[in-house]
Amino acid sequence: MDKEERAFYEKLEGKGVSRRDFMKFCTFLTATMGLSSSFIPKVAEVFAAPAQRTPVIWLHFGECTGCTEAAIRAMYPWIDQLVLEVLDVEYQETIMAAAGHQAEEQLHNAVEKYKGKFICVVEGAIATKFNGGYGKVAGKTFLQTAKEVCSKAAGVICIGQCSSYGNIQAAKPNPGGYKGVGAALGIKTVNIAGCPPNPINFVGTIVNYLLLGKLPALDDIGRPLFAYGQTIHDNCPRRGHFESGEFVEVFGSKEAAEGYCLFKVGCRGPETYNNCSIVKFNGGTSWPVQAGHPCIGCSQPDFWDKFTPFYQEL
Ligand code: FSX
Ligand code: SF4
Ligand code: F3S
């Protein structure tokens, strides 16, 4: 172990995280990314001895900031720090100290300095009607800012359902003409779908890029296959009850607590591609179906229009 790595582990221990905990996380991340266990030490190295810190410009448009909250707080209390150490986050409105003109200057300078080299992470949907007039920050429309920044990025990662496909902003009647980034700008984006998305899928995408020098393989709507290659239903622990016809008929009933299938109270697991049942949320604590709530299909495009009313027998 070289000096840099030793310093990294000492720093982790200072935060109360043992090397064992860290390796457990790397094992989990490697499996989530669909890589064989031989990659675990290499994944650890991405964090412990990063070759270079990749500049990131993180934009916020029409959304609730739940994606940032999920990414920086809920997973493991120390992962946000790790991610911030391998990434050089140049602009992020939620966590940056700068405000007002200072923040605008920082955005402008970072785009110029890292032109063609930075990853643009976008959170939130973009208003497209009326010259983008339904969404502005600092006197500029989301559309204007997105065009300026995304066109100079090495790649665009949409974190969350809003930037990926428009989400609730784009639900009918959508007076502002909100769209996801790819549709609004006519570009290809990597889409970390879900409202909020699981932060592990974002971290996996970034680590894939740092480790293998490329973005992960995607499905035909831009979602990384390692996370969105199978349906919720494919890996649901309630699946046995689905097969044997043991359904929850009343939302919140005893059967729900006992783990019967939620299909009859509106579960969209069979048509929703995501890995929630495998990776879970909040550091592996739980996920909607485990908590007795049907999957509402939050990682499928247009789920508000297509899947409402929720809780309706299918
Ligand atoms: Fe959207 Fe993210 Fe849902 Fe919220 O910002 S995916 S509304 S959790 O926060 O974009
Ligand atoms: Fe499928 Fe939903 Fe039933 Fe799970 S609860 S088996 S995802 S229908
Ligand atoms: Fe969303 Fe369904 Fe997972 S609602 S969080 S995709 S279980």
XYZ file of C-alpha atoms and ligand atoms in Angstrom:
339
model
C 0.000 0.000 0.000
C 1.485 3.344 -0.972
C 1.516 6.560 1.052
C -1.605 7.952 -0.584
C -3.638 4.806 0.101
C -2.429 4.648 3.696
C -3.469 8.256 4.213
C -6.880 7.426 2.710
C -7.510 4.563 5.135
C -6.321 6.632 8.076
C -8.734 9.368 7.066
C -11.587 6.851 6.833
C -10.774 5.485 10.269
C -10.828 9.021 11.576
C -14.465 9.136 10.427
C -15.162 5.887 12.277
C -15.203 3.744 9.097
C -13.095 0.619 9.251
C -11.298 -0.790 6.241
C -13.626 -3.770 6.510
C -16.718 -1.521 6.178
C -15.167 0.182 3.194
C -14.363 -3.143 1.488
C -17.927 -4.310 2.188
C -19.182 -1.243 0.367
C -16.785 -1.865 -2.550
C -17.996 -5.477 -2.785
C -21.609 -4.287 -2.863
C -20.824 -1.633 -5.470
C -18.878 -4.072 -7.676
C -21.767 -6.546 -7.604
C -24.280 -3.768 -8.347
C -22.193 -2.754 -11.353
C -22.396 -6.326 -12.635
C -18.617 -6.827 -12.440
C -16.931 -9.997 -11.198
C -15.422 -10.056 -7.713
C -11.922 -9.763 -9.218
C -12.738 -6.071 -9.734
C -13.265 -5.349 -6.022
C -9.649 -4.219 -5.345
C -9.747 -2.038 -8.472
C -13.015 -0.430 -7.375
C -11.430 0.227 -3.964
C -8.471 1.821 -5.709
C -10.716 4.255 -7.591
C -11.528 5.766 -4.192
C -8.286 5.148 -2.330
C -5.853 6.240 -5.034
C -7.753 8.172 -7.717
C -5.655 8.681 -10.864
C -7.186 12.094 -11.342
C -10.203 13.953 -10.038
C -12.828 14.351 -12.742
C -14.357 17.842 -12.905
C -18.130 17.858 -12.486
C -20.627 20.653 -13.037
C -23.960 19.792 -11.450
C -26.992 21.773 -12.599
C -30.405 22.056 -10.959
C -33.553 22.739 -12.962
C -37.230 21.852 -12.331
C -37.199 19.334 -9.470
C -37.372 18.855 -5.693
C -33.648 18.331 -4.893
C -34.462 14.854 -3.581
C -31.800 13.454 -5.880
C -29.044 15.485 -4.234
C -30.493 14.625 -0.834
C -30.470 10.934 -1.708
C -26.957 11.116 -3.129
C -25.297 13.030 -0.313
C -27.123 11.926 2.798
C -29.038 8.716 2.787
C -26.745 5.997 1.503
C -23.836 5.664 3.879
C -22.988 8.779 5.846
C -19.432 8.690 4.549
C -19.979 7.867 0.874
C -20.722 11.447 -0.062
C -17.225 12.310 1.122
C -15.684 9.546 -0.956
C -17.545 10.683 -4.035
C -16.554 14.262 -3.426
C -12.952 13.141 -3.204
C -12.852 11.327 -6.548
C -14.853 14.035 -8.231
C -13.872 17.638 -8.426
C -17.327 19.190 -7.991
C -16.910 22.679 -9.400
C -20.516 23.778 -9.205
C -23.426 22.348 -7.192
C -26.038 24.800 -5.939
C -27.176 22.744 -2.928
C -23.792 22.204 -1.350
C -21.636 25.089 -2.566
C -20.794 27.991 -0.314
C -20.961 30.636 -3.063
C -24.221 32.429 -3.850
C -25.513 35.108 -6.224
C -23.015 36.644 -8.654
C -20.163 34.687 -7.106
C -21.926 31.434 -7.953
C -22.650 32.562 -11.512
C -19.011 33.447 -11.975
C -17.950 30.069 -10.649
C -20.197 28.297 -13.158
C -18.920 30.384 -16.048
C -15.259 29.934 -15.078
C -15.585 26.186 -14.549
C -17.235 25.670 -17.950
C -14.453 27.618 -19.677
C -11.623 26.027 -17.726
C -12.757 22.424 -18.181
C -14.350 22.712 -21.635
C -14.666 19.259 -23.214
C -13.367 17.578 -20.060
C -16.064 17.939 -17.411
C -19.037 15.692 -16.733
C -22.286 17.591 -16.548
C -24.679 16.092 -14.003
C -28.192 17.425 -14.425
C -30.957 17.243 -11.857
C -34.391 18.469 -12.956
C -36.477 18.949 -16.075
C -36.327 21.788 -18.605
C -39.197 24.029 -19.741
C -39.208 24.253 -23.539
C -42.326 26.276 -24.477
C -42.277 30.103 -24.638
C -38.485 30.115 -25.075
C -38.151 28.205 -21.831
C -39.967 30.954 -19.914
C -41.431 28.576 -17.307
C -38.103 27.985 -15.570
C -35.314 30.420 -14.766
C -32.310 30.734 -12.477
C -30.238 33.927 -12.303
C -32.214 35.574 -15.104
C -31.463 32.755 -17.554
C -33.849 30.060 -18.634
C -33.039 26.464 -17.804
C -33.035 25.863 -21.546
C -30.406 28.519 -22.180
C -28.131 27.330 -19.364
C -28.517 23.680 -20.354
C -27.629 24.435 -23.969
C -24.573 26.458 -22.980
C -23.218 24.014 -20.414
C -24.149 20.605 -21.853
C -22.719 21.439 -25.277
C -19.284 21.882 -23.686
C -19.360 18.754 -21.493
C -17.554 15.465 -22.149
C -20.798 13.699 -21.225
C -24.142 14.386 -19.584
C -25.496 12.260 -16.747
C -29.112 12.893 -15.793
C -29.610 12.108 -12.139
C -33.263 11.345 -11.432
C -36.491 10.985 -13.295
C -36.967 14.726 -13.880
C -33.803 15.320 -15.903
C -34.094 11.871 -17.498
C -37.661 12.064 -18.788
C -39.386 15.186 -17.417
C -41.212 13.415 -14.564
C -44.016 15.317 -12.798
C -43.069 18.610 -14.449
C -43.885 16.988 -17.783
C -47.144 15.370 -16.599
C -50.364 16.534 -18.268
C -51.271 19.315 -18.895
C -47.626 20.496 -18.778
C -48.207 24.144 -19.704
C -44.477 24.985 -19.738
C -43.587 22.170 -22.145
C -41.251 20.518 -19.644
C -39.043 17.723 -20.950
C -36.070 15.677 -19.862
C -32.640 16.962 -20.902
C -32.138 14.538 -23.797
C -35.511 15.419 -25.342
C -35.198 19.167 -24.644
C -31.738 19.485 -26.213
C -31.836 16.636 -28.714
C -28.751 14.973 -27.196
C -27.907 11.541 -25.792
C -27.689 11.388 -22.011
C -27.066 8.685 -19.437
C -30.280 8.440 -17.450
C -30.207 7.405 -13.799
C -33.962 6.945 -13.639
C -36.186 6.955 -10.547
C -37.734 9.521 -8.230
C -35.421 9.638 -6.447
C -32.910 7.371 -8.151
C -30.878 5.017 -6.028
C -27.576 6.827 -5.371
C -25.676 3.561 -5.776
C -26.647 3.570 -9.464
C -25.165 7.042 -9.847
C -21.986 6.067 -7.976
C -21.747 2.872 -10.067
C -21.985 4.888 -13.271
C -19.250 7.274 -12.139
C -16.976 4.455 -10.924
C -17.520 2.600 -14.204
C -16.281 5.709 -16.005
C -13.257 6.162 -13.740
C -12.347 2.482 -13.720
C -12.956 1.468 -17.318
C -12.675 4.876 -19.005
C -16.173 4.679 -20.464
C -19.787 5.056 -19.465
C -21.687 1.805 -18.817
C -23.796 0.016 -21.443
C -27.272 1.541 -21.704
C -30.760 0.378 -22.624
C -32.591 2.063 -25.508
C -33.777 4.918 -23.272
C -30.351 5.700 -21.805
C -30.523 3.762 -18.516
C -27.424 1.777 -17.417
C -28.198 -1.889 -17.983
C -26.383 -2.965 -14.821
C -29.154 -1.256 -12.819
C -32.161 -1.180 -15.147
C -31.722 -4.418 -17.097
C -34.401 -6.318 -15.166
C -37.821 -5.522 -13.761
C -38.725 -5.049 -10.109
C -40.971 -8.114 -10.506
C -38.048 -10.245 -11.790
C -36.297 -9.966 -8.418
C -39.167 -9.350 -6.019
C -39.166 -11.348 -2.767
C -43.019 -11.412 -2.948
C -42.853 -13.228 -6.256
C -43.737 -16.629 -4.721
C -47.050 -15.176 -3.559
C -47.696 -13.774 -7.027
C -47.172 -17.240 -8.503
C -49.431 -18.910 -5.954
C -52.112 -16.226 -6.261
C -51.835 -14.833 -2.738
C -52.617 -11.178 -3.211
C -53.074 -8.204 -0.938
C -56.642 -7.029 -1.593
C -56.754 -4.103 0.800
C -53.916 -1.599 0.950
C -52.190 -1.651 4.350
C -53.836 -4.939 5.436
C -52.334 -7.811 7.434
C -51.538 -9.584 4.142
C -49.377 -6.640 3.094
C -47.360 -6.960 6.285
C -47.071 -10.707 5.721
C -45.458 -10.176 2.360
C -48.245 -11.189 -0.041
C -48.120 -9.848 -3.581
C -49.182 -6.217 -4.127
C -50.292 -6.627 -7.748
C -53.991 -6.182 -6.954
C -53.378 -2.915 -5.148
C -51.658 -1.507 -8.209
C -48.052 -2.768 -8.161
C -46.247 -1.807 -11.380
C -43.260 -4.029 -10.637
C -43.896 -6.245 -13.684
C -43.386 -3.323 -16.105
C -40.801 -1.287 -14.198
C -37.091 -1.650 -14.842
C -34.992 -0.924 -11.754
C -32.874 -2.733 -9.157
C -34.633 -1.494 -5.962
C -35.334 -5.006 -4.677
C -31.647 -5.910 -4.928
C -29.841 -2.793 -3.713
C -32.625 -1.234 -1.581
C -32.417 2.289 -0.148
C -30.852 3.912 2.906
C -27.810 1.685 3.015
C -29.800 -1.463 2.276
C -32.553 -0.863 4.862
C -35.704 -1.253 2.787
C -37.528 -0.393 -0.441
C -41.168 0.353 -1.337
C -42.484 -3.198 -1.787
C -40.677 -4.437 1.344
C -42.443 -1.661 3.256
C -45.806 -2.920 1.930
C -46.223 -0.266 -0.742
C -46.757 -1.141 -4.405
C -44.124 -0.030 -6.901
C -45.603 2.973 -8.735
C -43.165 2.661 -11.622
C -41.076 5.735 -10.833
C -38.255 4.799 -13.223
C -40.497 4.432 -16.292
C -40.948 7.435 -18.630
C -44.317 9.230 -18.251
C -45.350 7.158 -15.244
C -47.592 9.936 -13.926
C -49.681 9.916 -17.062
C -49.476 6.201 -17.760
C -49.758 4.684 -14.268
C -52.209 6.936 -12.391
C -54.456 6.484 -10.559
C -52.004 4.580 -8.380
C -53.404 1.935 -5.990
C -55.899 0.763 -8.562
C -56.535 -2.908 -9.109
C -54.882 -3.961 -12.362
Fe -36.917 14.679 -9.626
Fe -34.576 15.034 -8.243
Fe -37.810 13.130 -7.951
Fe -36.984 15.031 -6.679
O -33.949 16.476 -8.102
S -36.474 12.576 -9.600
S -38.619 15.252 -8.159
S -36.790 12.946 -6.006
O -35.257 15.435 -6.664
O -35.240 15.391 -9.866
Fe -44.415 -8.426 -8.707
Fe -45.217 -6.300 -7.312
Fe -46.098 -8.705 -6.674
Fe -43.554 -8.036 -6.235
S -45.357 -7.162 -5.239
S -44.295 -9.982 -7.097
S -43.157 -6.761 -8.013
S -46.491 -7.605 -8.615
Fe -39.603 3.500 -7.790
Fe -40.790 1.166 -7.918
Fe -38.347 1.348 -7.036
S -41.708 3.088 -7.315
S -38.296 3.301 -6.031
S -39.051 1.810 -9.096
S -39.919 0.019 -6.268
